[in-house]
PDB file of C-alpha atoms in Angstrom:
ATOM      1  CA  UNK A   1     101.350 120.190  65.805  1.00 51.00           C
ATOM      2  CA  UNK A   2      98.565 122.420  67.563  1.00 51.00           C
ATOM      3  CA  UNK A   3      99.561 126.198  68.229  1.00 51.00           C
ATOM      4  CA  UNK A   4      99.953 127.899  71.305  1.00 52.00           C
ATOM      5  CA  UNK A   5      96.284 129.619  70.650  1.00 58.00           C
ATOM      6  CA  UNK A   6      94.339 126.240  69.953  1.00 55.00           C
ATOM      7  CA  UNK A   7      92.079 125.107  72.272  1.00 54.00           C
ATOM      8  CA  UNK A   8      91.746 121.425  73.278  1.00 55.00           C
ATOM      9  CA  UNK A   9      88.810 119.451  71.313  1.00 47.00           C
ATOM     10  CA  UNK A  10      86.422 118.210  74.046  1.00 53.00           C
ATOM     11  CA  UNK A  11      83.546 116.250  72.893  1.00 55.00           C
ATOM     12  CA  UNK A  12      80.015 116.153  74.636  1.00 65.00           C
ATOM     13  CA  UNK A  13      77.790 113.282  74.056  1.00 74.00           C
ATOM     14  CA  UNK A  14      74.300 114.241  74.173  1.00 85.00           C
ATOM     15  CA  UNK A  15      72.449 110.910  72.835  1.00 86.00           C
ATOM     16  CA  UNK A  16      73.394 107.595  74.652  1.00 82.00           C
ATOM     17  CA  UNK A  17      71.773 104.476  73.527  1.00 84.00           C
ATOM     18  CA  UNK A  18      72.793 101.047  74.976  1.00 82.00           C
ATOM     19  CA  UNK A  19      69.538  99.163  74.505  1.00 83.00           C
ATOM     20  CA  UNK A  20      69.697  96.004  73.113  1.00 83.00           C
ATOM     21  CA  UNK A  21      72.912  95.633  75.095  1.00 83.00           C
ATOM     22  CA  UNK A  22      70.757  93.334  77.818  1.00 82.00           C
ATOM     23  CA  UNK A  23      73.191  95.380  80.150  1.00 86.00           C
ATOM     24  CA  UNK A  24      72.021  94.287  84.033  1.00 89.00           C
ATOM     25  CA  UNK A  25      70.534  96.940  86.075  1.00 91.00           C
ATOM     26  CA  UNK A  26      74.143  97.432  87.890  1.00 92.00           C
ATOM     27  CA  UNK A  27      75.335  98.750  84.294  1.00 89.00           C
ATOM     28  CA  UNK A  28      72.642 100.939  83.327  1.00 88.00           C
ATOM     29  CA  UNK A  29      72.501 102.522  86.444  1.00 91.00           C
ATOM     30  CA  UNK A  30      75.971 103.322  86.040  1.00 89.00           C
ATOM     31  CA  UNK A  31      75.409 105.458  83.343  1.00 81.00           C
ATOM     32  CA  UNK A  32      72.251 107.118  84.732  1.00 87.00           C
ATOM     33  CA  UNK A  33      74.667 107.585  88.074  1.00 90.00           C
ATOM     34  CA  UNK A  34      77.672 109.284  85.738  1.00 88.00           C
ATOM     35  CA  UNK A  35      74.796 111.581  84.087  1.00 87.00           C
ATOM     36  CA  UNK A  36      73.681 112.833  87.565  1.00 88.00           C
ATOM     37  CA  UNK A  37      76.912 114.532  87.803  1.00 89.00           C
ATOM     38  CA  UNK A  38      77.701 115.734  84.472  1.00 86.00           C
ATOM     39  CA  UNK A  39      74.008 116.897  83.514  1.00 88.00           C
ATOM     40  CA  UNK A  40      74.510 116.912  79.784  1.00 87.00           C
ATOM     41  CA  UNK A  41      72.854 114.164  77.883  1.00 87.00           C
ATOM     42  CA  UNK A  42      69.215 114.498  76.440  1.00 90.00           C
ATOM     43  CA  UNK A  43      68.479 111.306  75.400  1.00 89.00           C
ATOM     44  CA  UNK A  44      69.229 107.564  76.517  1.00 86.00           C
ATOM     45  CA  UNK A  45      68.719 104.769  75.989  1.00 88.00           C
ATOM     46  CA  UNK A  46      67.489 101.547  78.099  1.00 87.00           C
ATOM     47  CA  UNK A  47      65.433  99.527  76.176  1.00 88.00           C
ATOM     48  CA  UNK A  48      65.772  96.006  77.204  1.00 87.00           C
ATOM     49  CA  UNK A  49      68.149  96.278  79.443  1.00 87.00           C
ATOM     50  CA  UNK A  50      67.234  94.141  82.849  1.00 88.00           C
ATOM     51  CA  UNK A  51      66.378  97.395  85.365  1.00 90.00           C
ATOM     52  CA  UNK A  52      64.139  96.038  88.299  1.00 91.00           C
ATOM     53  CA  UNK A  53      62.002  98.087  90.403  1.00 92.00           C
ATOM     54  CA  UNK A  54      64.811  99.789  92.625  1.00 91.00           C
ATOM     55  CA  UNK A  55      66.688 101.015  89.412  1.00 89.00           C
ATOM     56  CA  UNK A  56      63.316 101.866  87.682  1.00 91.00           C
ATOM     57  CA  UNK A  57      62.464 104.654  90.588  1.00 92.00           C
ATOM     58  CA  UNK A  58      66.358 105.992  90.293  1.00 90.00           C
ATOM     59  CA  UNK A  59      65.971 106.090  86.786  1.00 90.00           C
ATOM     60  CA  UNK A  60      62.350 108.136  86.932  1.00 92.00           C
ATOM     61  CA  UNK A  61      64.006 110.506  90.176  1.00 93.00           C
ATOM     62  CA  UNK A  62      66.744 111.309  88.294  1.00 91.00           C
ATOM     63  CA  UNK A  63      64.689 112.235  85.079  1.00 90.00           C
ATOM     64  CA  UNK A  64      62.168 114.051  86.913  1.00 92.00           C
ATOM     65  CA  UNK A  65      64.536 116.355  88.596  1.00 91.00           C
ATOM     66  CA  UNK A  66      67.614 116.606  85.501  1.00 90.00           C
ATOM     67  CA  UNK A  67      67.260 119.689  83.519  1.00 89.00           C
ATOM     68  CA  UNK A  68      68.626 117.998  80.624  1.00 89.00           C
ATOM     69  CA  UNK A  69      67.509 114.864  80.063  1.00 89.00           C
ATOM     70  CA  UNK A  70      64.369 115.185  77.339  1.00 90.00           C
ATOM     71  CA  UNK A  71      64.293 111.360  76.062  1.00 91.00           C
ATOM     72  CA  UNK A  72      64.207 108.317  77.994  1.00 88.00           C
ATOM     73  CA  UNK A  73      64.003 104.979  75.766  1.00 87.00           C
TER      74      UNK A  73
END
């Protein structure tokens, strides 16, 4: 049983990799759209997932202007 002076565990993921998934572009700009708001993950990744042109340019505005983001697979 946790004490009074223990903090609640929160976990932040920094690396995010569902490549390989073949996710459509609706699901992989879900997680881009969720990582707008929280600003926190450094890498992710995309690879092979089906993003057309209209998810490709939110994908590179949102990396161009996140101060987090480093990686983009």
């Amino acid at each position: 049983k946790p004490s009074a002076r223990q903090r609640p565990l929160t976990c932040v993921t920094h690396t995010c990799s569902v490549g390989r998934n073949r996710l459509t572009e609706e699901a992989a700009l879900s997680f881009v759209r969720i990582e707008k708001q929280r600003n926190k993950l450094t890498t992710l990744g995309l690879g092979l997932c089906k993003i057309g042109p209209a998810g490709a340019k939110e994908i590179a505005d949102w990396v161009s202007a996140s101060t987090a983001i480093t990686s983009l697979e």
